[in-house]
GROMACS .gro file of C-alpha atoms in nm:
model
  269
    1MET     CA    1  -3.798  -1.316  -1.978
    2ALA     CA    2  -3.855  -1.719  -1.976
    3GLY     CA    3  -4.004  -1.811  -2.378
    4GLU     CA    4  -3.785  -1.445  -2.480
    5THR     CA    5  -3.457  -1.479  -2.656
    6PRO     CA    6  -3.116  -1.396  -2.455
    7HIS     CA    7  -2.973  -1.139  -2.413
    8PHE     CA    8  -2.570  -1.221  -2.565
    9ILE     CA    9  -2.304  -1.019  -2.420
   10VAL     CA   10  -2.008  -1.121  -2.620
   11PHE     CA   11  -1.616  -1.030  -2.511
   12ALA     CA   12  -1.366  -0.988  -2.816
   13ASN     CA   13  -0.999  -0.808  -2.860
   14GLU     CA   14  -0.771  -0.927  -3.111
   15LYS     CA   15  -0.489  -0.848  -2.846
   16GLY     CA   16  -0.435  -0.994  -2.511
   17GLY     CA   17  -0.377  -0.837  -2.211
   18THR     CA   18  -0.721  -0.632  -2.175
   19GLY     CA   19  -0.877  -0.809  -1.867
   20LYS     CA   20  -1.109  -0.957  -2.127
   21SER     CA   21  -1.130  -1.270  -1.935
   22THR     CA   22  -1.179  -1.122  -1.626
   23THR     CA   23  -1.439  -0.853  -1.696
   24ALA     CA   24  -1.606  -1.171  -1.856
   25VAL     CA   25  -1.628  -1.357  -1.520
   26HIS     CA   26  -1.706  -1.076  -1.377
   27SER     CA   27  -1.988  -0.977  -1.530
   28ALA     CA   28  -2.144  -1.312  -1.632
   29VAL     CA   29  -2.122  -1.363  -1.200
   30ALA     CA   30  -2.296  -1.027  -1.121
   31LEU     CA   31  -2.580  -1.108  -1.343
   32ALA     CA   32  -2.601  -1.421  -1.169
   33ALA     CA   33  -2.607  -1.257  -0.825
   34ALA     CA   34  -2.872  -1.032  -0.975
   35GLY     CA   35  -3.049  -1.272  -1.038
   36ARG     CA   36  -3.067  -1.397  -1.419
   37ARG     CA   37  -3.008  -1.701  -1.504
   38VAL     CA   38  -2.702  -1.717  -1.688
   39ALA     CA   39  -2.462  -1.921  -1.942
   40ALA     CA   40  -2.072  -1.852  -1.982
   41VAL     CA   41  -1.919  -1.990  -2.307
   42ASP     CA   42  -1.540  -1.963  -2.295
   43LEU     CA   43  -1.420  -2.007  -2.661
   44ASP     CA   44  -1.076  -1.985  -2.552
   45THR     CA   45  -0.940  -2.353  -2.570
   46ARG     CA   46  -0.575  -2.223  -2.554
   47GLN     CA   47  -0.614  -2.000  -2.244
   48ARG     CA   48  -0.911  -2.096  -2.072
   49THR     CA   49  -0.904  -1.837  -1.846
   50LEU     CA   50  -1.293  -1.806  -1.852
   51GLY     CA   51  -1.303  -2.138  -1.816
   52ARG     CA   52  -1.065  -2.241  -1.534
   53TYR     CA   53  -1.172  -1.922  -1.346
   54LEU     CA   54  -1.572  -2.116  -1.281
   55ASP     CA   55  -1.404  -2.471  -1.231
   56ASN     CA   56  -1.242  -2.258  -0.928
   57ARG     CA   57  -1.568  -2.116  -0.763
   58ALA     CA   58  -1.758  -2.414  -0.826
   59ALA     CA   59  -1.430  -2.644  -0.663
   60THR     CA   60  -1.468  -2.342  -0.343
   61ILE     CA   61  -1.879  -2.386  -0.354
   62ARG     CA   62  -1.795  -2.759  -0.345
   63ARG     CA   63  -1.515  -2.718  -0.061
   64ILE     CA   64  -1.681  -2.420   0.172
   65GLY     CA   65  -2.034  -2.582   0.132
   66ILE     CA   66  -2.209  -2.238   0.042
   67ASP     CA   67  -2.426  -2.133  -0.210
   68LEU     CA   68  -2.262  -1.849  -0.472
   69PRO     CA   69  -2.396  -1.673  -0.754
   70MET     CA   70  -2.310  -1.932  -1.065
   71PRO     CA   71  -2.350  -1.927  -1.385
   72VAL     CA   72  -2.399  -2.224  -1.578
   73TYR     CA   73  -2.083  -2.250  -1.781
   74GLU     CA   74  -1.875  -2.471  -2.061
   75THR     CA   75  -1.590  -2.459  -2.281
   76PHE     CA   76  -1.590  -2.460  -2.649
   77ASP     CA   77  -1.351  -2.747  -2.764
   78PRO     CA   78  -1.377  -2.770  -3.181
   79ALA     CA   79  -1.145  -3.047  -3.144
   80LYS     CA   80  -1.430  -3.275  -3.011
   81ASP     CA   81  -1.735  -3.067  -3.152
   82ASP     CA   82  -1.740  -2.763  -3.417
   83ASP     CA   83  -2.123  -2.684  -3.388
   84LEU     CA   84  -2.076  -2.386  -3.164
   85ALA     CA   85  -2.415  -2.260  -3.312
   86GLY     CA   86  -2.559  -2.601  -3.175
   87LEU     CA   87  -2.340  -2.525  -2.833
   88LEU     CA   88  -2.535  -2.188  -2.805
   89ASP     CA   89  -2.835  -2.274  -2.878
   90ARG     CA   90  -2.813  -2.508  -2.691
   91LEU     CA   91  -2.764  -2.333  -2.346
   92ALA     CA   92  -2.954  -2.005  -2.439
   93ALA     CA   93  -3.294  -2.234  -2.389
   94ASP     CA   94  -3.267  -2.229  -2.074
   95ALA     CA   95  -3.078  -1.813  -2.055
   96ASP     CA   96  -3.207  -1.483  -1.969
   97VAL     CA   97  -2.809  -1.345  -2.066
   98VAL     CA   98  -2.557  -1.548  -2.300
   99VAL     CA   99  -2.202  -1.456  -2.230
  100ILE     CA  100  -1.927  -1.578  -2.417
  101ASP     CA  101  -1.545  -1.505  -2.384
  102THR     CA  102  -1.307  -1.536  -2.722
  103PRO     CA  103  -0.948  -1.542  -2.705
  104GLY     CA  104  -0.687  -1.248  -2.797
  105ARG     CA  105  -0.650  -1.316  -3.116
  106ASP     CA  106  -0.815  -1.356  -3.432
  107ASP     CA  107  -1.040  -1.680  -3.464
  108PRO     CA  108  -1.341  -1.828  -3.716
  109TYR     CA  109  -1.511  -1.910  -3.336
  110ALA     CA  110  -1.503  -1.576  -3.246
  111ARG     CA  111  -1.604  -1.454  -3.589
  112ALA     CA  112  -1.898  -1.687  -3.509
  113ALA     CA  113  -1.987  -1.553  -3.133
  114MET     CA  114  -1.975  -1.173  -3.290
  115LEU     CA  115  -2.279  -1.219  -3.548
  116ARG     CA  116  -2.473  -1.329  -3.245
  117ALA     CA  117  -2.424  -1.052  -3.032
  118ASP     CA  118  -2.622  -0.779  -2.870
  119THR     CA  119  -2.374  -0.631  -2.678
  120LEU     CA  120  -1.975  -0.620  -2.762
  121VAL     CA  121  -1.774  -0.571  -2.534
  122THR     CA  122  -1.434  -0.439  -2.661
  123PRO     CA  123  -1.254  -0.383  -2.341
  124ILE     CA  124  -0.925  -0.222  -2.450
  125ASN     CA  125  -0.587  -0.046  -2.210
  126ASP     CA  126  -0.528   0.312  -2.157
  127SER     CA  127  -0.296   0.322  -2.441
  128PHE     CA  128  -0.200   0.362  -2.719
  129VAL     CA  129  -0.093   0.070  -2.865
  130ASP     CA  130  -0.462  -0.125  -2.777
  131LEU     CA  131  -0.616   0.205  -2.931
  132ASP     CA  132  -0.378   0.101  -3.229
  133LEU     CA  133  -0.604  -0.210  -3.260
  134ILE     CA  134  -0.941  -0.022  -3.333
  135GLY     CA  135  -0.762   0.337  -3.456
  136GLU     CA  136  -0.479   0.435  -3.625
  137VAL     CA  137  -0.329   0.763  -3.494
  138ASP     CA  138  -0.103   1.019  -3.611
  139ALA     CA  139   0.219   1.014  -3.416
  140GLU     CA  140   0.218   1.385  -3.410
  141THR     CA  141  -0.152   1.495  -3.412
  142TYR     CA  142  -0.219   1.210  -3.206
  143LYS     CA  143  -0.578   1.263  -3.429
  144VAL     CA  144  -0.697   0.954  -3.517
  145ARG     CA  145  -0.601   0.902  -3.905
  146ARG     CA  146  -0.831   0.624  -3.999
  147PRO     CA  147  -1.052   0.281  -3.816
  148SER     CA  148  -0.823  -0.011  -3.784
  149PHE     CA  149  -0.900  -0.365  -3.912
  150TYR     CA  150  -1.088  -0.477  -3.580
  151ALA     CA  151  -1.301  -0.192  -3.649
  152GLU     CA  152  -1.383  -0.282  -3.979
  153LEU     CA  153  -1.403  -0.628  -3.865
  154VAL     CA  154  -1.694  -0.559  -3.581
  155TRP     CA  155  -1.857  -0.296  -3.909
  156ASN     CA  156  -1.951  -0.566  -4.097
  157SER     CA  157  -1.984  -0.835  -3.794
  158ARG     CA  158  -2.244  -0.569  -3.749
  159THR     CA  159  -2.386  -0.487  -4.085
  160GLN     CA  160  -2.392  -0.892  -4.112
  161ARG     CA  161  -2.611  -0.936  -3.836
  162ALA     CA  162  -2.881  -0.630  -3.865
  163LYS     CA  163  -2.964  -0.747  -4.237
  164ALA     CA  164  -3.022  -1.159  -4.106
  165THR     CA  165  -3.204  -1.048  -3.806
  166GLY     CA  166  -3.286  -0.690  -3.845
  167ALA     CA  167  -3.122  -0.586  -3.500
  168SER     CA  168  -2.927  -0.351  -3.396
  169VAL     CA  169  -2.524  -0.430  -3.240
  170ASP     CA  170  -2.464  -0.252  -2.913
  171TRP     CA  171  -2.077  -0.195  -2.948
  172VAL     CA  172  -1.936  -0.115  -2.567
  173VAL     CA  173  -1.524   0.007  -2.546
  174LEU     CA  174  -1.451   0.000  -2.255
  175ARG     CA  175  -1.168   0.170  -2.080
  176ASN     CA  176  -1.020  -0.014  -1.844
  177ARG     CA  177  -0.817   0.228  -1.585
  178LEU     CA  178  -0.458   0.218  -1.501
  179GLN     CA  179  -0.296   0.286  -1.193
  180HIS     CA  180   0.038   0.452  -1.366
  181VAL     CA  181   0.014   0.632  -1.659
  182GLU     CA  182   0.078   0.978  -1.763
  183ALA     CA  183  -0.245   1.240  -1.741
  184LYS     CA  184  -0.151   1.380  -2.059
  185ASN     CA  185  -0.180   1.093  -2.184
  186MET     CA  186  -0.460   0.940  -2.076
  187ARG     CA  187  -0.618   1.235  -2.239
  188ARG     CA  188  -0.481   1.189  -2.566
  189VAL     CA  189  -0.586   0.859  -2.558
  190GLY     CA  190  -0.917   1.002  -2.461
  191ALA     CA  191  -0.992   1.234  -2.694
  192ALA     CA  192  -0.863   1.001  -2.962
  193LEU     CA  193  -1.123   0.770  -2.843
  194VAL     CA  194  -1.401   0.993  -2.877
  195ASP     CA  195  -1.354   1.127  -3.228
  196LEU     CA  196  -1.330   0.729  -3.350
  197SER     CA  197  -1.656   0.674  -3.149
  198ARG     CA  198  -1.825   0.932  -3.373
  199ARG     CA  199  -1.659   0.784  -3.654
  200VAL     CA  200  -1.729   0.358  -3.616
  201GLY     CA  201  -2.000   0.410  -3.373
  202PHE     CA  202  -1.920   0.274  -3.065
  203ARG     CA  203  -1.981   0.408  -2.665
  204VAL     CA  204  -1.641   0.407  -2.444
  205ILE     CA  205  -1.756   0.362  -2.078
  206PRO     CA  206  -1.502   0.259  -1.827
  207GLY     CA  207  -1.365  -0.083  -1.678
  208LEU     CA  208  -1.258  -0.177  -1.371
  209GLY     CA  209  -0.892  -0.116  -1.241
  210GLU     CA  210  -0.687  -0.267  -0.920
  211ARG     CA  211  -0.566  -0.605  -1.165
  212VAL     CA  212  -0.436  -0.681  -0.915
  213ILE     CA  213  -0.745  -0.753  -0.593
  214TYR     CA  214  -0.826  -0.965  -0.923
  215ARG     CA  215  -0.597  -1.236  -0.991
  216GLU     CA  216  -0.534  -1.263  -0.638
  217LEU     CA  217  -0.948  -1.383  -0.576
  218PHE     CA  218  -0.806  -1.639  -0.958
  219PRO     CA  219  -0.689  -1.945  -0.734
  220LYS     CA  220  -1.111  -1.992  -0.566
  221GLY     CA  221  -1.317  -1.837  -0.816
  222LEU     CA  222  -1.354  -1.580  -0.620
  223THR     CA  223  -1.544  -1.222  -0.778
  224LEU     CA  224  -1.569  -0.891  -0.533
  225LEU     CA  225  -1.918  -0.952  -0.502
  226ASP     CA  226  -1.807  -1.253  -0.299
  227LEU     CA  227  -1.686  -0.965   0.024
  228ALA     CA  228  -1.817  -1.245   0.311
  229GLN     CA  229  -1.568  -1.544   0.189
  230ILE     CA  230  -1.202  -1.301   0.056
  231GLY     CA  231  -1.143  -1.241   0.435
  232GLU     CA  232  -0.942  -0.951   0.583
  233VAL     CA  233  -1.145  -0.633   0.271
  234GLY     CA  234  -0.978  -0.327   0.280
  235ILE     CA  235  -1.044   0.001   0.126
  236ALA     CA  236  -0.911  -0.122  -0.290
  237HIS     CA  237  -1.218  -0.390  -0.243
  238ILE     CA  238  -1.485  -0.178  -0.174
  239ALA     CA  239  -1.384   0.072  -0.448
  240ALA     CA  240  -1.289  -0.203  -0.733
  241ARG     CA  241  -1.633  -0.340  -0.596
  242GLN     CA  242  -1.813   0.004  -0.721
  243GLU     CA  243  -1.626  -0.015  -1.051
  244LEU     CA  244  -1.758  -0.328  -1.134
  245ARG     CA  245  -2.134  -0.202  -1.109
  246GLU     CA  246  -2.115   0.108  -1.265
  247MET     CA  247  -1.968  -0.099  -1.498
  248ILE     CA  248  -2.271  -0.334  -1.586
  249ALA     CA  249  -2.442  -0.078  -1.568
  250GLY     CA  250  -2.320   0.086  -1.754
  251PHE     CA  251  -2.347  -0.180  -2.072
  252GLY     CA  252  -2.678  -0.085  -2.090
  253LEU     CA  253  -2.880  -0.393  -2.054
  254PRO     CA  254  -3.276  -0.427  -2.096
  255ALA     CA  255  -3.447  -0.420  -1.782
  256GLY     CA  256  -3.548  -0.783  -1.719
  257VAL     CA  257  -3.138  -0.891  -1.817
  258ALA     CA  258  -2.925  -0.585  -1.575
  259GLU     CA  259  -3.145  -0.658  -1.257
  260GLY     CA  260  -3.345  -0.919  -1.111
  261GLU     CA  261  -3.618  -1.031  -0.822
  262ARG     CA  262  -3.318  -1.286  -0.594
  263PRO     CA  263  -3.005  -1.389  -0.581
  264ARG     CA  264  -2.961  -1.689  -0.794
  265ALA     CA  265  -2.738  -1.931  -0.707
  266ALA     CA  266  -2.676  -2.264  -0.948
  267ALA     CA  267  -2.676  -2.555  -0.837
  268VAL     CA  268  -2.241  -2.761  -0.824
  269GLY     CA  269  -2.256  -3.151  -0.871
   0.00000   0.00000   0.00000
C-alpha cells in the first residue's frame, strides 16, 4: 500500500466501560500481526489505556527478548502540543492503517478524529443502557422512538466527511457479548439494534467476550494472538481468540489492510 492513503479505524463511544480500548489494542496488534504497518493513537490523555497497554507490551518485548507484532503508537497530549492533525499526518505517512482510540466522553479531539474515519467502530454492551447512547427505546414496547444525540453526531460527521472528501464512512456497532444477560433482554436489544441500524445506517457485528481474560493480559501487554507467551492456555483463551478473528473479519476492511503477506514486528528501543 505504499503511496496510498492509509485506512483510518476510529474507536469512539461517549460511554465508558464498553471495552473500547481493549478492542482498539487487539485490533491494532492483529493488523500488525497480519503484516500491516500500523500506527495507533491514544486520544484519552486521562485514562491512557491504549498507550499504557502498548507500553506494557514494549516492556515485555525488551524483557523477554522476543519479537511480537507491535504497532507504532503515541498518546496525544494537547497540553504539550494540540496539533492533532499534524500528529495524524506524520503517523499516516508511514502506515497502512491508523487505529485511533478516543475517550469515553464528548471531546473536540474525538470529534476531529471521527472526521478522519474510514471505519468508525462504536462498541456497546448488550444492554439498553448502552443502546440509549445511539437510540431512545420505548419503555413498554422496546421499539426505537428516535436516534439519540450520539447517532446525530455520527451522522453529521459522516456528512461532513462526504462533502469534504467524497469518501464514505462505514459505521460499525460492535456488540460485545456478556455472559450473564437474560436471553429475552438480549433478543430485545438485538431487535432494537436492527431497527435502529436501518434508520441511521450502521452495521452490527459481534464483539469480544471473556473480559476477565483481557484484564489478565493487560500487565504484560499481551493479546490473544500471543498464546505462546501467555503460558497456561485454556479453552476460554481459544474461544476468545476466535472471537477476535471473527471481529476483525467483521470489520470488512479493504484488501491489503486486513490481510498481509507476513507478520511484522516493530523494533522497540
